[in-house]
PDB file of C-alpha atoms in Angstrom:
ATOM      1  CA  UNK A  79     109.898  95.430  97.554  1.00  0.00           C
ATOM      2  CA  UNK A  80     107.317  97.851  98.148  1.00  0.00           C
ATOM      3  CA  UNK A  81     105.493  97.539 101.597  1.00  0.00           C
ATOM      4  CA  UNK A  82     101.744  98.267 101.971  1.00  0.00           C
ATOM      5  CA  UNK A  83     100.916  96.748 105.547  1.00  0.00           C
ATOM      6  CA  UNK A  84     102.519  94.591 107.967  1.00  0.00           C
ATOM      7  CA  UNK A  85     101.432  90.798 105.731  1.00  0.00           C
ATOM      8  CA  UNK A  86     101.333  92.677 102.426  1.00  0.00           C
ATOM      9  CA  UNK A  87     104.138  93.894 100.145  1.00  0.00           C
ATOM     10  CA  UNK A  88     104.283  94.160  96.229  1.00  0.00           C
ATOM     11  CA  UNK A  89     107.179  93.469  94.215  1.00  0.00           C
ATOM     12  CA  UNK A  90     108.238  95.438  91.993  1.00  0.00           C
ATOM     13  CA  UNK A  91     108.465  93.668  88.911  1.00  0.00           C
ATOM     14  CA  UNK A  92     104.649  93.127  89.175  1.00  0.00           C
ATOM     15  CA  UNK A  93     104.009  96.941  88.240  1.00  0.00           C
ATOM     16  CA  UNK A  94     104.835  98.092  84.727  1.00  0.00           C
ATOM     17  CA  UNK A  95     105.670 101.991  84.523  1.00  0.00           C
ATOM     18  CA  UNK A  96     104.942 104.061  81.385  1.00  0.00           C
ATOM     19  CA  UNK A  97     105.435 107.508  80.305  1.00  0.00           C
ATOM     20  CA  UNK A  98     103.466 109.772  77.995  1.00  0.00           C
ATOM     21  CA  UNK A  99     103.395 112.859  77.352  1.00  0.00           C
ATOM     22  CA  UNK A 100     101.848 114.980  80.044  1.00  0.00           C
ATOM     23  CA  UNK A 101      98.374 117.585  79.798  1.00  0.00           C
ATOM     24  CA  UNK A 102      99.902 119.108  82.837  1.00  0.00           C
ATOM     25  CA  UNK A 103     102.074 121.468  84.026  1.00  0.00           C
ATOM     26  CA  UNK A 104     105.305 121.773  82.251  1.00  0.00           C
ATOM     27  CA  UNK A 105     105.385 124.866  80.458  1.00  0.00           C
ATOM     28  CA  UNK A 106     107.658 124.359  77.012  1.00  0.00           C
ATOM     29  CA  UNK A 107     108.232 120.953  78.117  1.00  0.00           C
ATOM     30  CA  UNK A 108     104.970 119.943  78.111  1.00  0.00           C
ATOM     31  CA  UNK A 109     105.395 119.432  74.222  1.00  0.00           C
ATOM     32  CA  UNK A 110     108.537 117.681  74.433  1.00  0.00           C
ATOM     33  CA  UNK A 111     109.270 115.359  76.817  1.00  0.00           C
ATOM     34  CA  UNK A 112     107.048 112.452  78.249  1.00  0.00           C
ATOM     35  CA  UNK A 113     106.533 113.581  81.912  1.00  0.00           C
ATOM     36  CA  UNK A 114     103.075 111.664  82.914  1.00  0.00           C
ATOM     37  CA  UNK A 115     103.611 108.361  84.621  1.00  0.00           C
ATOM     38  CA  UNK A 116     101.239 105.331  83.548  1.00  0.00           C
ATOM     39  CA  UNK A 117     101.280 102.975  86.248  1.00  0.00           C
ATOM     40  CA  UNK A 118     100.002  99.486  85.183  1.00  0.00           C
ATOM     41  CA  UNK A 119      99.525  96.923  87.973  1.00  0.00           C
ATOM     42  CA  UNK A 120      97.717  92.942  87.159  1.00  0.00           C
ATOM     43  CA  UNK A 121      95.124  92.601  89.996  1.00  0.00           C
ATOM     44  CA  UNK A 122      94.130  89.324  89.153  1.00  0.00           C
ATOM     45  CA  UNK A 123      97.612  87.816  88.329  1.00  0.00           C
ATOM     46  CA  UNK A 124      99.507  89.313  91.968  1.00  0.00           C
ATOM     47  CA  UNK A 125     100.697  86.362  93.641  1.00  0.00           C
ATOM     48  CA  UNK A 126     101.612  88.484  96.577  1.00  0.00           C
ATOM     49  CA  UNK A 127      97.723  89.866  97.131  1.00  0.00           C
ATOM     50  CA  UNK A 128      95.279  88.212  99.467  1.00  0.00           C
ATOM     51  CA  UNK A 129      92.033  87.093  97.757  1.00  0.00           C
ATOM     52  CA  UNK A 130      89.380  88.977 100.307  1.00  0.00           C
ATOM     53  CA  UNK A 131      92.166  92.162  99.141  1.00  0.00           C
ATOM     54  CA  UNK A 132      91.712  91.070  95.895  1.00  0.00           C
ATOM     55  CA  UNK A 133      88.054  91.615  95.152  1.00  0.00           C
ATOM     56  CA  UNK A 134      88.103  94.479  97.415  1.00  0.00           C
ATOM     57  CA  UNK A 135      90.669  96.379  95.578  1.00  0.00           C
ATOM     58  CA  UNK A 136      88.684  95.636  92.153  1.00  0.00           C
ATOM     59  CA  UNK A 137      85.633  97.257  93.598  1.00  0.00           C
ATOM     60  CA  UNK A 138      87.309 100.369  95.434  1.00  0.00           C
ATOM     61  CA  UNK A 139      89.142 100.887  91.879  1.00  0.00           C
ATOM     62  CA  UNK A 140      86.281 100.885  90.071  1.00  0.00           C
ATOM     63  CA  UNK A 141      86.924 102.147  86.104  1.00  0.00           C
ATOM     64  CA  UNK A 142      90.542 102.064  86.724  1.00  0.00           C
ATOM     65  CA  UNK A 143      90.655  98.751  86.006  1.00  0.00           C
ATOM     66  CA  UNK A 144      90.553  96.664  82.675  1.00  0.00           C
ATOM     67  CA  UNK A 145      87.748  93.909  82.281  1.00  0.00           C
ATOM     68  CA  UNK A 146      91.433  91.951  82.564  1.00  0.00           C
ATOM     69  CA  UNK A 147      91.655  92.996  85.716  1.00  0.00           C
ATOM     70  CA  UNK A 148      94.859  95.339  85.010  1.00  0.00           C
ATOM     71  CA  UNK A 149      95.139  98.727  87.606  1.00  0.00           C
ATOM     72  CA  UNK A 150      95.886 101.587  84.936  1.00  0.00           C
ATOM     73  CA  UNK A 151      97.308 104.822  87.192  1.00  0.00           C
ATOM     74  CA  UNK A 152      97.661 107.829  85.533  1.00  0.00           C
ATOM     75  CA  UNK A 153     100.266 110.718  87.541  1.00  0.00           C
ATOM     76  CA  UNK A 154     100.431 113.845  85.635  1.00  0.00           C
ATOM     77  CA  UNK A 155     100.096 116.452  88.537  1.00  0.00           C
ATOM     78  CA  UNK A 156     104.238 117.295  88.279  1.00  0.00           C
ATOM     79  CA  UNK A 157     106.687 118.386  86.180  1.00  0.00           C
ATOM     80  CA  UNK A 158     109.120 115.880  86.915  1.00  0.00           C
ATOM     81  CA  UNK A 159     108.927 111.622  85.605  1.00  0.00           C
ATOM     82  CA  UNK A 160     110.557 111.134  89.085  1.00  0.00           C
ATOM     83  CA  UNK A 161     108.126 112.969  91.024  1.00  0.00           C
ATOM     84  CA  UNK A 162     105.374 111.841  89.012  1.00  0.00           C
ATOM     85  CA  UNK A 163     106.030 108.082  89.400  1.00  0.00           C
ATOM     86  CA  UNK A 164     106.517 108.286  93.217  1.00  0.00           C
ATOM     87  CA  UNK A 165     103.125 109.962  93.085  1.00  0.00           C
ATOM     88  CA  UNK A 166     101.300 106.853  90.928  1.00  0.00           C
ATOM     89  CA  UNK A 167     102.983 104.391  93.294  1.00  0.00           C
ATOM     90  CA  UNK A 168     102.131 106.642  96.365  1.00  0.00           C
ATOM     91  CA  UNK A 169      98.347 106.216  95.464  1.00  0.00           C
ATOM     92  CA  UNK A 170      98.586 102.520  94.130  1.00  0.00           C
ATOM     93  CA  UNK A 171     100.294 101.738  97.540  1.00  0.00           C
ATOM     94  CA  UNK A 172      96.947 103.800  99.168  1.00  0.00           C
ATOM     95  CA  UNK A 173      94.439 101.970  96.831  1.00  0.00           C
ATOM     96  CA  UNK A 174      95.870  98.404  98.408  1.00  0.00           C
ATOM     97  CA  UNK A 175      95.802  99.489 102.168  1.00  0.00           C
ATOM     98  CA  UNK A 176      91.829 100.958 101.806  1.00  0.00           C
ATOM     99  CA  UNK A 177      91.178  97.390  99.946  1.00  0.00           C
ATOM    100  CA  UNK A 178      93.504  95.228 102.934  1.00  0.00           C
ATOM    101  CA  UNK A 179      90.629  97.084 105.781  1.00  0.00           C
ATOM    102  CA  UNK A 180      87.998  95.063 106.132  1.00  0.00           C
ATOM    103  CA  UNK A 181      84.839  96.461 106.080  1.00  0.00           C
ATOM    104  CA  UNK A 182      82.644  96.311 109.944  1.00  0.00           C
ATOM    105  CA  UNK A 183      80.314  94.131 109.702  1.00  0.00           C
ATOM    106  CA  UNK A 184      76.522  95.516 110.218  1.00  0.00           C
ATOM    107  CA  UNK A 185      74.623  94.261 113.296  1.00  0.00           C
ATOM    108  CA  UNK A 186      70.569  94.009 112.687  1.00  0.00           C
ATOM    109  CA  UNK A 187      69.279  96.073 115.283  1.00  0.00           C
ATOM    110  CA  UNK A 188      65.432  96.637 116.231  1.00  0.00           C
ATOM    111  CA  UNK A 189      63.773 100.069 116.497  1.00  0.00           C
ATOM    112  CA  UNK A 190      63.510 100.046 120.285  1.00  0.00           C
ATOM    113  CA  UNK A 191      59.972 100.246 121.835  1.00  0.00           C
ATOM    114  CA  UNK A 192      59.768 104.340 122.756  1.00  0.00           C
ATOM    115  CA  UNK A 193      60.517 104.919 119.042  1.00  0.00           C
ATOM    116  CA  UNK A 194      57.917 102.380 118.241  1.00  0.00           C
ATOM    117  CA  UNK A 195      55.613 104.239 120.428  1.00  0.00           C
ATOM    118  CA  UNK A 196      56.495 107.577 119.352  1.00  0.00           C
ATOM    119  CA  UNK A 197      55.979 106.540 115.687  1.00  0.00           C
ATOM    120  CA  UNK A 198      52.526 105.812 116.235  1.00  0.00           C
ATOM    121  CA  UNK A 199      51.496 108.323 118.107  1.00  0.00           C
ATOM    122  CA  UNK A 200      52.953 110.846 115.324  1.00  0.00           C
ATOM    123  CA  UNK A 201      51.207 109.082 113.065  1.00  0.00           C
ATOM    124  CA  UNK A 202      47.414 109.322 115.032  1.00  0.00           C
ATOM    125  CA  UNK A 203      48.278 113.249 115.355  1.00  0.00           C
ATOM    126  CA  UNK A 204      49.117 113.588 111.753  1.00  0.00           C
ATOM    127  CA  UNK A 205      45.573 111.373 111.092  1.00  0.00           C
ATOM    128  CA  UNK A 206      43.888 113.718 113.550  1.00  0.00           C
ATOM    129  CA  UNK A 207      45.107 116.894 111.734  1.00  0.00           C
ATOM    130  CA  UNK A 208      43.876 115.362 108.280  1.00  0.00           C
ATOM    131  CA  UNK A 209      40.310 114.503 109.551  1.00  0.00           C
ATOM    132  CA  UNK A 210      40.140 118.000 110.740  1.00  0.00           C
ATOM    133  CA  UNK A 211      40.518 119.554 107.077  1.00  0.00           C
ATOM    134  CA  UNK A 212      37.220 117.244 105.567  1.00  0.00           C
ATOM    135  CA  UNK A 213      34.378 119.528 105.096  1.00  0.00           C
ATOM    136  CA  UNK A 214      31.952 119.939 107.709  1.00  0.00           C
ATOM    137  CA  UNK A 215      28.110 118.117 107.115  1.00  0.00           C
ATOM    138  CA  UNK A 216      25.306 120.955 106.697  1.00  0.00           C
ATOM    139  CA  UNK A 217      22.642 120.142 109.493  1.00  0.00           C
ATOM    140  CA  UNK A 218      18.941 120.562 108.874  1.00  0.00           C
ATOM    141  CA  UNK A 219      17.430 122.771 111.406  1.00  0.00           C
TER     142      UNK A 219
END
């Protein structure tokens, strides 16, 4: 069991782990062995995820995520397939606890009645300043 937060925790036969072979650091390994951790994780399918988490998580991930609603991680910052899957399940784990916050919800507020003020007065000084730049009328003497 993986735990996320205090009412949320993830099996682990819901995520599927992968490796390819890695861009990343390596040196003469890099061309051999299959160091990069694919992290694949079924959003929609998780029995153990919340719906409100659910639709958040899909949002926060953005293009990470199939139109199936599948989580693809990719870890290729290490050398190691060890080090590199605790780092995809590290930020999977991080993904789910932003999502499991909900948001604050925004209270309407009113400008108050000083800024209402002040507003128009800025705006009959800006008017004043713009009627001074008009040409002046020629007189007949």
């Amino acid at each position: 069991m993986i735990r996320i937060t205090p009412r949320i925790s993830l099996d682990e036969s819901e995520i599927r782990m992968d490796f390819v072979r890695s861009s990343g650091p390596g040196g003469q390994n890099v061309n051999k062995l299959a160091t990069a951790a694919q992290l694949r994780f079924d959003i929609k399918n998780s029995p153990n995820l919340p719906d409100d988490v659910r639709e958040r998580l899909i949002q926060i991930a953005g293009n990470k995520v199939t139109r199936s609603g599948v989580l693809i991680i990719e870890a290729s910052r290490f050398r190691t397939q060890e080090t590199n899957r605790n780092d995809a399940v590290n930020r999977l784990t991080e993904l789910i606890r932003r999502a499991a916050k909900k948001p604050a919800l925004r209270r309407k507020t009113r400008p108050t009645l000083k800024s209402q003020r002040q507003r128009l007065e800025t705006k009959r000084q800006k008017g004043k300043v713009k009627e001074l730049r008009k040409s002046v009328k020629q007189t007949e003497e």
